PDB file of C-alpha atoms in Angstrom:
ATOM      1  CA  MET A   1       0.062   0.013   0.068  1.00 80.00           C
ATOM      2  CA  GLU A   2       1.237   3.504  -0.731  1.00 88.00           C
ATOM      3  CA  TYR A   3       0.801   6.018   2.003  1.00 88.00           C
ATOM      4  CA  LYS A   4       0.543   9.875   1.308  1.00 85.00           C
ATOM      5  CA  PHE A   5      -0.105  11.187   4.925  1.00 85.00           C
ATOM      6  CA  TRP A   6       2.333  13.654   6.616  1.00 89.00           C
ATOM      7  CA  GLY A   7       4.999  11.682   8.407  1.00 89.00           C
ATOM      8  CA  TRP A   8       4.397   8.280   6.709  1.00 89.00           C
ATOM      9  CA  GLU A   9       8.170   7.819   6.190  1.00 90.00           C
ATOM     10  CA  GLN A  10       8.538   7.453   9.882  1.00 90.00           C
ATOM     11  CA  ALA A  11       5.359   5.654  10.828  1.00 91.00           C
ATOM     12  CA  ASN A  12       6.941   2.310  11.213  1.00 90.00           C
ATOM     13  CA  VAL A  13       7.770   2.917  14.802  1.00 93.00           C
ATOM     14  CA  PRO A  14       6.590   0.389  17.337  1.00 94.00           C
ATOM     15  CA  ALA A  15       3.824   1.198  19.674  1.00 92.00           C
ATOM     16  CA  ILE A  16       4.608   1.585  23.278  1.00 93.00           C
ATOM     17  CA  THR A  17       2.189  -0.790  24.573  1.00 92.00           C
ATOM     18  CA  ASN A  18       0.140  -3.797  23.401  1.00 92.00           C
ATOM     19  CA  GLN A  19      -3.156  -2.471  24.460  1.00 95.00           C
ATOM     20  CA  TYR A  20      -4.907  -2.655  21.029  1.00 93.00           C
ATOM     21  CA  LYS A  21      -4.762  -5.803  19.360  1.00 93.00           C
ATOM     22  CA  GLY A  22      -3.364  -5.647  15.675  1.00 93.00           C
ATOM     23  CA  ILE A  23      -2.152  -1.942  16.241  1.00 95.00           C
ATOM     24  CA  HIS A  24       1.653  -2.224  16.472  1.00 96.00           C
ATOM     25  CA  THR A  25       2.757   0.836  14.512  1.00 94.00           C
ATOM     26  CA  PRO A  26       1.017   4.029  13.184  1.00 93.00           C
ATOM     27  CA  LEU A  27       0.646   2.498   9.802  1.00 94.00           C
ATOM     28  CA  ASP A  28      -1.503  -0.309  11.460  1.00 95.00           C
ATOM     29  CA  LEU A  29      -3.686   2.459  12.984  1.00 92.00           C
ATOM     30  CA  TYR A  30      -3.987   4.239   9.710  1.00 91.00           C
ATOM     31  CA  ASP A  31      -5.025   1.125   7.993  1.00 93.00           C
ATOM     32  CA  ALA A  32      -7.626   0.445  10.624  1.00 93.00           C
ATOM     33  CA  PHE A  33      -9.089   3.782  10.363  1.00 89.00           C
ATOM     34  CA  SER A  34      -9.078   3.717   6.478  1.00 88.00           C
ATOM     35  CA  LYS A  35     -11.482   0.747   6.697  1.00 90.00           C
ATOM     36  CA  ILE A  36     -14.084   2.627   8.512  1.00 87.00           C
ATOM     37  CA  TRP A  37     -13.645   6.295   7.334  1.00 85.00           C
ATOM     38  CA  CYS A  38     -15.956   7.345   4.716  1.00 83.00           C
ATOM     39  CA  ALA A  39     -18.008  10.461   3.615  1.00 79.00           C
ATOM     40  CA  ASP A  40     -20.759   9.294   6.076  1.00 82.00           C
ATOM     41  CA  THR A  41     -18.286   9.330   9.012  1.00 80.00           C
ATOM     42  CA  CYS A  42     -16.734  12.589   8.116  1.00 77.00           C
ATOM     43  CA  ALA A  43     -17.727  16.014   9.671  1.00 76.00           C
ATOM     44  CA  PRO A  44     -20.156  17.920   7.589  1.00 77.00           C
ATOM     45  CA  ARG A  45     -17.647  20.807   6.971  1.00 71.00           C
ATOM     46  CA  MET A  46     -15.061  18.526   5.593  1.00 58.00           C
TER      47      MET A  46
END
């Protein structure tokens, strides 16, 4: 997958805890959010 968000080049740093299953790096978090974000979940002003 190609990432184009600010800071993606350094987004492979490890998480400081294992509190959230499957979220080990910021890239994992971005991928998880990308699965649920859409026009219906966005603020109206966006």
